[in-house]
PDB file of C-alpha atoms in Angstrom:
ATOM      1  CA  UNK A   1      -1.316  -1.359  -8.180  1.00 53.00           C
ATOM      2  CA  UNK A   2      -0.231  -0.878 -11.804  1.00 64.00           C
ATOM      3  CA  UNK A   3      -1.575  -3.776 -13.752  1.00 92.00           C
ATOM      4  CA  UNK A   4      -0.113  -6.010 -11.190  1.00 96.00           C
ATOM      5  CA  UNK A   5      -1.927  -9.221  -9.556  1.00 97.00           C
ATOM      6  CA  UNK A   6      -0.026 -11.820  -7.359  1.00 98.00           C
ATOM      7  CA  UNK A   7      -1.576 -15.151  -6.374  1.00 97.00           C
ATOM      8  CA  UNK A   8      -1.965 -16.420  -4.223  1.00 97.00           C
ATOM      9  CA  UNK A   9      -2.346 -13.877  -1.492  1.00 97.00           C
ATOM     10  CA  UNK A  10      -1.746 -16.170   1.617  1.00 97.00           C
ATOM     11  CA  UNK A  11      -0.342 -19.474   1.811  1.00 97.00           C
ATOM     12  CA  UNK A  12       0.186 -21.971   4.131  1.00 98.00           C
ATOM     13  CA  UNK A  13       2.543 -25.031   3.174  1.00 97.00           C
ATOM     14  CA  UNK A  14       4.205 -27.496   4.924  1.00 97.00           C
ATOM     15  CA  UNK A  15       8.127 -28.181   4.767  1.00 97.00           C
ATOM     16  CA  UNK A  16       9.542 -30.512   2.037  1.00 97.00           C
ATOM     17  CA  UNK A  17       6.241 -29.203  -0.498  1.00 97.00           C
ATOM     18  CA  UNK A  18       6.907 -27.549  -3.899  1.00 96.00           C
ATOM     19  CA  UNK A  19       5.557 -24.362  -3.905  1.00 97.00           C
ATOM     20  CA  UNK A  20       4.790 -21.758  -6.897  1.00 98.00           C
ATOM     21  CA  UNK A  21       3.405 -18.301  -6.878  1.00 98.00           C
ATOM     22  CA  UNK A  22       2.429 -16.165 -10.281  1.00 98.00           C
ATOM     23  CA  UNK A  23       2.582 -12.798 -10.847  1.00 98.00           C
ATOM     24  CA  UNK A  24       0.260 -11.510 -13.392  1.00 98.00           C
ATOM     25  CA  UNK A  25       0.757  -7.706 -15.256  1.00 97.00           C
ATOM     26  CA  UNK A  26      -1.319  -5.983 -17.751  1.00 96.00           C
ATOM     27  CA  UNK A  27       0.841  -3.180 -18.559  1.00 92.00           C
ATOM     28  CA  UNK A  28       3.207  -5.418 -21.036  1.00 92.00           C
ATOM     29  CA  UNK A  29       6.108  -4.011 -19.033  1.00 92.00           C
ATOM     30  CA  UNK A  30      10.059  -5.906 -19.891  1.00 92.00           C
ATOM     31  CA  UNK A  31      11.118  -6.211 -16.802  1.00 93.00           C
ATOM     32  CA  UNK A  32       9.800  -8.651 -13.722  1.00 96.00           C
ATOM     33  CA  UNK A  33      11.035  -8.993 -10.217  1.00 96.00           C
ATOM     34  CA  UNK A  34      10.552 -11.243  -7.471  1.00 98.00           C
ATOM     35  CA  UNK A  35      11.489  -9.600  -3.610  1.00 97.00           C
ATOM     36  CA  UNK A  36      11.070 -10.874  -0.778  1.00 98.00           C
ATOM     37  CA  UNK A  37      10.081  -8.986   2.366  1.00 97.00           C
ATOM     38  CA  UNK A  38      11.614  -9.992   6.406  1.00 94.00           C
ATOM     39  CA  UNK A  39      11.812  -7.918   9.355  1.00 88.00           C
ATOM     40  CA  UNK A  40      15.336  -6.400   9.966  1.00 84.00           C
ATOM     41  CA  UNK A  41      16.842  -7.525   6.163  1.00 86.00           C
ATOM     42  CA  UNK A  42      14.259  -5.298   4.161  1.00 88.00           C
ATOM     43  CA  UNK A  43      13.136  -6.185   0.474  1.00 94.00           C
ATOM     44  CA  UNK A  44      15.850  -8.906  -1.127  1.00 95.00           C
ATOM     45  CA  UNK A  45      15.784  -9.567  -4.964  1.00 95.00           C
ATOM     46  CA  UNK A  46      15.282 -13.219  -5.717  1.00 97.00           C
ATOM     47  CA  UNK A  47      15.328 -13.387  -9.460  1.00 97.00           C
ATOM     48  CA  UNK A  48      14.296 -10.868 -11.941  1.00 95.00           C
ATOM     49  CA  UNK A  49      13.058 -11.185 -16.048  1.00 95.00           C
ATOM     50  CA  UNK A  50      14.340  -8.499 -18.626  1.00 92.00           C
ATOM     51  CA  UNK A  51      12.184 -10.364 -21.226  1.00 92.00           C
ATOM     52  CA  UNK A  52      10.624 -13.637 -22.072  1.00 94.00           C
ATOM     53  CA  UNK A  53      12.500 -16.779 -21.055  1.00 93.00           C
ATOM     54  CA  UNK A  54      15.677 -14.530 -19.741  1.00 94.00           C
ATOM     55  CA  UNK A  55      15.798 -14.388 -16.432  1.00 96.00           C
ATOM     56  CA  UNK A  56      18.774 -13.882 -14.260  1.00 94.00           C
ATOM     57  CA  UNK A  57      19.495 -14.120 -10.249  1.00 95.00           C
ATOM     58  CA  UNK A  58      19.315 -11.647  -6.765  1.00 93.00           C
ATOM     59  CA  UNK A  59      21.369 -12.023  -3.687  1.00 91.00           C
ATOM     60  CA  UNK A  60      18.938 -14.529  -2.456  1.00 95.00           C
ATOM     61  CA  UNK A  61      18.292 -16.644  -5.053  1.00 96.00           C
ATOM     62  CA  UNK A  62      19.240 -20.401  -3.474  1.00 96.00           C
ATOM     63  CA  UNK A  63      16.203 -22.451  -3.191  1.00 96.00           C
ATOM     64  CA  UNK A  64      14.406 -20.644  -5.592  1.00 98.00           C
ATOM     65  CA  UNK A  65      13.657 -20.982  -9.652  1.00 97.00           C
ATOM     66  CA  UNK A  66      11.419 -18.962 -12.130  1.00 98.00           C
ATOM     67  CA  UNK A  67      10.370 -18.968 -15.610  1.00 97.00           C
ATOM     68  CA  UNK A  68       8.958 -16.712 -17.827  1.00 97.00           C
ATOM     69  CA  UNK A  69       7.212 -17.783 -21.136  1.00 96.00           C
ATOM     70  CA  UNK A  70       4.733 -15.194 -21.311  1.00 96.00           C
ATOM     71  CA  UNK A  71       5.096 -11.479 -21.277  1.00 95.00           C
ATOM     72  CA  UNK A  72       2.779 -10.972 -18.527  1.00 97.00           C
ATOM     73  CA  UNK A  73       3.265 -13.899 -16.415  1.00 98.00           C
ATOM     74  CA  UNK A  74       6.275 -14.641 -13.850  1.00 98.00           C
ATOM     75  CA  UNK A  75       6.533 -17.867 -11.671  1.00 98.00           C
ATOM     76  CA  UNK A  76       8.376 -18.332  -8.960  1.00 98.00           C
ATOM     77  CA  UNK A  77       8.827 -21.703  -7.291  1.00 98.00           C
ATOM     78  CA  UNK A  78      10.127 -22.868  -4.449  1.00 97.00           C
ATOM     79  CA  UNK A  79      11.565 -26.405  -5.367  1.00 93.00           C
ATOM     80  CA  UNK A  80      11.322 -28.060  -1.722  1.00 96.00           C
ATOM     81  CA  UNK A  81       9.828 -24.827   0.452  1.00 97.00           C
ATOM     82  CA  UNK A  82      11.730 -24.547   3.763  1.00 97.00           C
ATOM     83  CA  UNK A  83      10.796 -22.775   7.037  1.00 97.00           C
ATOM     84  CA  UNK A  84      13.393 -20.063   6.281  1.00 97.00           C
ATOM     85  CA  UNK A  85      11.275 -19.313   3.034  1.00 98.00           C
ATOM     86  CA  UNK A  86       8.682 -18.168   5.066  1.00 98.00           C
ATOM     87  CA  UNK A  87       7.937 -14.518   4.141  1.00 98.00           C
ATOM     88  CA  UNK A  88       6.113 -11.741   2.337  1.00 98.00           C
ATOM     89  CA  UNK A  89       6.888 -12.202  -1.481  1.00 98.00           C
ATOM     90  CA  UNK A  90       6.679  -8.992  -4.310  1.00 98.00           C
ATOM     91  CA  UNK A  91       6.172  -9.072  -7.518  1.00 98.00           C
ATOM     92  CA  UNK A  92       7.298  -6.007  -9.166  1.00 96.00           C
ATOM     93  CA  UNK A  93       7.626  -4.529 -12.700  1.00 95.00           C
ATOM     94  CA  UNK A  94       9.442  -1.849 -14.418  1.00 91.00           C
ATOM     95  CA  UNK A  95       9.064  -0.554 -18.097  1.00 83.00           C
ATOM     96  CA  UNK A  96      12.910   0.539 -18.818  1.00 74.00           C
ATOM     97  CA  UNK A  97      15.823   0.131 -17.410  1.00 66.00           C
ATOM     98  CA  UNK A  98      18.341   2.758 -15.207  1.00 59.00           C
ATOM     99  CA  UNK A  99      15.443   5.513 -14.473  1.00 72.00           C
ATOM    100  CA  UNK A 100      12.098   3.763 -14.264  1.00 83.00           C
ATOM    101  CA  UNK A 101      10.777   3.056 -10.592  1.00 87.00           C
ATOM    102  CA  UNK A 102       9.520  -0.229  -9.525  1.00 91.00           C
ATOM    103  CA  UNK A 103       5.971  -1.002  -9.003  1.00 94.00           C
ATOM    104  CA  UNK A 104       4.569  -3.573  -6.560  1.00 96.00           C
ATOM    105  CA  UNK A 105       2.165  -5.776  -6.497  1.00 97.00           C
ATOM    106  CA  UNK A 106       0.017  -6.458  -3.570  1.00 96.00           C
ATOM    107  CA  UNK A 107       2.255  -8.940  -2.121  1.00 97.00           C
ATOM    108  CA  UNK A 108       1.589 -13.228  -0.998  1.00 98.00           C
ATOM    109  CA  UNK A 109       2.534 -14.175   2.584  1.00 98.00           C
ATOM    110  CA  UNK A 110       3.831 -17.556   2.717  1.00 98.00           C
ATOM    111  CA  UNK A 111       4.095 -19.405   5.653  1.00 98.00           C
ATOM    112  CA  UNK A 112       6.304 -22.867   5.679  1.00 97.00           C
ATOM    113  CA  UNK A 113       5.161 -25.062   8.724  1.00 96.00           C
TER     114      UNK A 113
ATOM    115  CA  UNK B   1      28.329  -5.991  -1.845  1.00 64.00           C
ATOM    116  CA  UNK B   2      26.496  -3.728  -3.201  1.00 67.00           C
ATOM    117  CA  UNK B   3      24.856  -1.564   0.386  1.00 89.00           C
ATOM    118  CA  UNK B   4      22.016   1.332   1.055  1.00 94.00           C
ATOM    119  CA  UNK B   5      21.818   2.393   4.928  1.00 95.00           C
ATOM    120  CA  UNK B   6      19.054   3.133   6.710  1.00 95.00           C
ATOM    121  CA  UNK B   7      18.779   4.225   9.956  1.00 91.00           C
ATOM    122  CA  UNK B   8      15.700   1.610  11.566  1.00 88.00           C
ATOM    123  CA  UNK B   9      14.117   4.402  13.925  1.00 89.00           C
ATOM    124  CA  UNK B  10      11.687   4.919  14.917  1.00 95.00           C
ATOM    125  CA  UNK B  11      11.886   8.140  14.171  1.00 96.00           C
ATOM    126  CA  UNK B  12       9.025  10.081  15.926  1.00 97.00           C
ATOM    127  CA  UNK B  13       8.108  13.366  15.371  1.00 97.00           C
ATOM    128  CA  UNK B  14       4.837  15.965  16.331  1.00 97.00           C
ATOM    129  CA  UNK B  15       1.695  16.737  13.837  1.00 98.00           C
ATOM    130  CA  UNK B  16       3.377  19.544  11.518  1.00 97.00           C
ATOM    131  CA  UNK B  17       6.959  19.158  12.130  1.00 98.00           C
ATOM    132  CA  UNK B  18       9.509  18.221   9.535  1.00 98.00           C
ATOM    133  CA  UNK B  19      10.551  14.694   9.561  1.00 98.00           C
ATOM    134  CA  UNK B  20      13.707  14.056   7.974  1.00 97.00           C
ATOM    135  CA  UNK B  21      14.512  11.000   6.339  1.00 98.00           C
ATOM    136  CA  UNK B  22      18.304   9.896   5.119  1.00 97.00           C
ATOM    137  CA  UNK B  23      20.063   7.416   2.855  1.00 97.00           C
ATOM    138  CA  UNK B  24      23.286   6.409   1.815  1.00 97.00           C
ATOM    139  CA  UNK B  25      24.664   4.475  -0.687  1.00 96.00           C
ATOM    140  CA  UNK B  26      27.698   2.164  -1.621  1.00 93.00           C
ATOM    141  CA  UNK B  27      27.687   2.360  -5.492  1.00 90.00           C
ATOM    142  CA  UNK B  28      28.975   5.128  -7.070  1.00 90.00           C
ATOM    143  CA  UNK B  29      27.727   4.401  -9.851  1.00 88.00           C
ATOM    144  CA  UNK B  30      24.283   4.543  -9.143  1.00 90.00           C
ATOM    145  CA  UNK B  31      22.430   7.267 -11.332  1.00 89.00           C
ATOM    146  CA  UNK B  32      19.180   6.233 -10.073  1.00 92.00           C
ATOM    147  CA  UNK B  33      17.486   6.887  -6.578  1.00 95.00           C
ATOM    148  CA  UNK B  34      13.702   6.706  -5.323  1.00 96.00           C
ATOM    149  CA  UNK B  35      11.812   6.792  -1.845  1.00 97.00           C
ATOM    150  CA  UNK B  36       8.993   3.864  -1.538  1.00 97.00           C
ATOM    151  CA  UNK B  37       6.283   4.566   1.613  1.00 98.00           C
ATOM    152  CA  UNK B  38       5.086   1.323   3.239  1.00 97.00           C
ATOM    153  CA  UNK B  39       2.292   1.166   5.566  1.00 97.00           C
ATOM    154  CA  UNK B  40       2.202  -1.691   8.050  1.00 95.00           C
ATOM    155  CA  UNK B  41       0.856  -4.860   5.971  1.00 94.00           C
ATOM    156  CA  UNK B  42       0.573  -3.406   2.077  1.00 96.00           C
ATOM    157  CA  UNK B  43       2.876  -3.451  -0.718  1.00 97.00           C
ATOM    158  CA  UNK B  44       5.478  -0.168  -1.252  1.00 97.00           C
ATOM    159  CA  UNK B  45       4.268   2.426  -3.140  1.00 96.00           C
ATOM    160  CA  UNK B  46       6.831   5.341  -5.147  1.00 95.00           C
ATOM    161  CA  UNK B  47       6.096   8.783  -3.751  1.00 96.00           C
ATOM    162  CA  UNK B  48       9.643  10.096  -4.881  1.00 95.00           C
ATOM    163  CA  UNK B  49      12.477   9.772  -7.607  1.00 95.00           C
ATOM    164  CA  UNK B  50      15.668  11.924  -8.075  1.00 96.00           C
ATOM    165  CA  UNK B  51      18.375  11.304 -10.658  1.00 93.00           C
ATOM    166  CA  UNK B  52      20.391  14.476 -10.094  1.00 93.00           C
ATOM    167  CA  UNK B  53      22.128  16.525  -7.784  1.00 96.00           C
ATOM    168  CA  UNK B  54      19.618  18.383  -5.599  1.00 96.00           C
ATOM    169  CA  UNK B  55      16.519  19.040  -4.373  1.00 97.00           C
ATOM    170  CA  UNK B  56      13.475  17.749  -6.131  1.00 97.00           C
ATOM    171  CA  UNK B  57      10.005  18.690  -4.330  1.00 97.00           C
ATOM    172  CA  UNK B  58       6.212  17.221  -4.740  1.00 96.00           C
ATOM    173  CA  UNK B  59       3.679  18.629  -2.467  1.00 97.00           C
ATOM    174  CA  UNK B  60       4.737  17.962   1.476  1.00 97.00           C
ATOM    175  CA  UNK B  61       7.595  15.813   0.052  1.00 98.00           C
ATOM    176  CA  UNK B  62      11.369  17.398  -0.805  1.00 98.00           C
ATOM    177  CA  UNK B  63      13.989  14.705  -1.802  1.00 98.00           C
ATOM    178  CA  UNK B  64      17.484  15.375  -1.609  1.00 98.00           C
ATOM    179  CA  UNK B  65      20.316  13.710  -3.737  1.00 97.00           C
ATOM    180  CA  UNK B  66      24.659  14.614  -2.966  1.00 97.00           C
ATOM    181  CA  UNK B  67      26.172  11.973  -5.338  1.00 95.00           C
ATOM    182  CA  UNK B  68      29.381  13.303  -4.029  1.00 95.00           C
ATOM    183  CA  UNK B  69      29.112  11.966  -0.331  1.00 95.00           C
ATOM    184  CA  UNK B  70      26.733   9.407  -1.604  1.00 95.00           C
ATOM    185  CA  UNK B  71      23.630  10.390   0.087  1.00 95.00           C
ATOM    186  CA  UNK B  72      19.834  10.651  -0.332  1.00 97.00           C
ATOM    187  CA  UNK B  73      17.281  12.260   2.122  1.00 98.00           C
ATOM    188  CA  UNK B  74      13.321  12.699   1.992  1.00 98.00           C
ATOM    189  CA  UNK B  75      12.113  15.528   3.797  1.00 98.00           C
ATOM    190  CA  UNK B  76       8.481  15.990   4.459  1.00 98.00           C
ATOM    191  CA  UNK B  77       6.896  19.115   5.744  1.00 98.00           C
ATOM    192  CA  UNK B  78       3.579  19.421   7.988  1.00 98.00           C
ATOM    193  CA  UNK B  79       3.852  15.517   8.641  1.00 98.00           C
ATOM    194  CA  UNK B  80       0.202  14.450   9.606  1.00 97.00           C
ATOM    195  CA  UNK B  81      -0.599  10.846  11.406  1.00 97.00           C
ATOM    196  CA  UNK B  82      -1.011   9.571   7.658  1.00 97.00           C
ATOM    197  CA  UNK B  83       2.547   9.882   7.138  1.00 98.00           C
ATOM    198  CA  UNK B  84       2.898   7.073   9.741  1.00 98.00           C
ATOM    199  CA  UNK B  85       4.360   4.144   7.896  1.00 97.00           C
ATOM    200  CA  UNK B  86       8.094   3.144   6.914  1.00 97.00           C
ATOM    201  CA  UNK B  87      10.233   4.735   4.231  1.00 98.00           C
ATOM    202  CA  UNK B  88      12.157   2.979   1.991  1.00 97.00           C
ATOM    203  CA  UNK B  89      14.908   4.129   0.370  1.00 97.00           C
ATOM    204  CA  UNK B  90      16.304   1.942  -3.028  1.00 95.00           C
ATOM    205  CA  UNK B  91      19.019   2.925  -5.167  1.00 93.00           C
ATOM    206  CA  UNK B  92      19.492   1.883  -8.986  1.00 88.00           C
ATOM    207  CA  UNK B  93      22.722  -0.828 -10.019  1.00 78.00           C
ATOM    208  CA  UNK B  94      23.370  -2.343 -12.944  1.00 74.00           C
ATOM    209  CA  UNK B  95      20.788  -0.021 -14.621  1.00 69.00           C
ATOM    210  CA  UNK B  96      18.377  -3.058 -13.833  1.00 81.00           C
ATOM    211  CA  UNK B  97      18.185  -3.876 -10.775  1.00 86.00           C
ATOM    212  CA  UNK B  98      17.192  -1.813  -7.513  1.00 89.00           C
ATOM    213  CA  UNK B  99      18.636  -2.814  -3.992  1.00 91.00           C
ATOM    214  CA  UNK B 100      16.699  -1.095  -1.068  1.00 94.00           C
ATOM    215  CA  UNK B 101      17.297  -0.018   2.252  1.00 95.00           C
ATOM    216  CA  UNK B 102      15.757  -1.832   5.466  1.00 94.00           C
ATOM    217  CA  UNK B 103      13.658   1.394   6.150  1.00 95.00           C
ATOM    218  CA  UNK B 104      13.042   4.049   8.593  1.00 96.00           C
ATOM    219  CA  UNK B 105       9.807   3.287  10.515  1.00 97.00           C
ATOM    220  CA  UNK B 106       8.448   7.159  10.903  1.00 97.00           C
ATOM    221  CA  UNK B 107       5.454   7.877  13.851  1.00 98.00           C
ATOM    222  CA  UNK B 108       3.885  10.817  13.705  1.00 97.00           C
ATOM    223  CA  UNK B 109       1.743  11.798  16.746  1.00 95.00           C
ATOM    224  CA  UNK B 110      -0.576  14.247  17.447  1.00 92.00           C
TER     225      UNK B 110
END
């Protein structure tokens, strides 16, 4: 999967909890993206990284914050996780801008109880 | 908003038939354009990109780009029970960022 390693892979949390998931690359790509993954709205962008601590919001960003102080590492917390947060999350990364693909991670599967 | 249609399916279609897969697209400007496969419970993986007008083929897989009429379609050829999973299509903006379709669940049977 590229270089790419997301932790954890399942989680189960309850509502109210601050949650945070990493995404890990080796390939020293710029750019990092968060997605998130439900049935019938398809993969949303959360927040993406075009270099270390810049970051910049998706269309779903509310409820959500990242940071970025390392090339290879990208957090993304959920302040005060909420049942609606409850989804598959991607990490993805891309090594230029307008051409380059995307490529995924393996994915973590929250679940907010 | 910035939009890329998908029709949901399923589309289903016979061991060695052509499925045919389409896109479109709200942003004209988009120069980018790229078809993920998904199977059921792993994380997308590229199989096609196309950046001009055309077709571009790989194998099995043909993808088709009218910037005109703002569409893109994946075509593949002698589709096997393997190809069974759901096509995304995603479409570049802002030269950074890539918005995707919802997908086309495909089911090829034999």
């Amino acid at each position: 999967d590229a270089g790419i390693t997301q932790s954890p892979r399942h989680k189960v949390t309850e509502t109210g909890t601050p949650v945070t998931l990493r995404c890990h690359q080796t390939e020293n790509h710029r750019y990092m993206y968060w997605y998130r993954q439900d049935p019938g709205h398809g993969l949303r962008l959360i927040h993406y990284s075009y270099g270390v601590k810049d970051t910049d919001k998706g269309e779903v960003s509310d409820g959500y914050s990242v940071s970025r102080s390392k090339t290879e590492d990208f957090l993304l917390t959920l302040e005060s996780a909420t049942s609606s947060q409850t989804s598959v999350y991607f990490c993805a990364i891309m090594s230029a801008t307008g051409d380059s693909p995307l490529h995924f991670g393996n994915g973590t599967r929250l679940t907010v109880t | 908003q910035k939009e890329v249609e998908q029709n949901s399916g399923p589309l289903s279609v016979p061991e060695g038939a052509i499925a045919s897969l389409n896109c479109t697209y709200s942003d004209r400007g988009s120069q980018s354009f790229f078809w993920y496969r998904q199977y059921s419970g792993k994380s997308p993986e590229l199989i096609m990109s196309i950046y001009s007008n055309g077709d571009k083929e790989d194998g099995r897989f043909t993808a088709q780009l009218n910037k005109a009429s703002q569409y893109v379609s994946l075509l593949i050829r002698d589709s096997q029970p393997s190809d069974s999973a759901t096509y995304l299509c995603a479409v570049n903006v802002n030269t950074d960022k890539l918005i995707f379709g919802t997908g086309t669940r495909l089911q090829v049977f034999p």
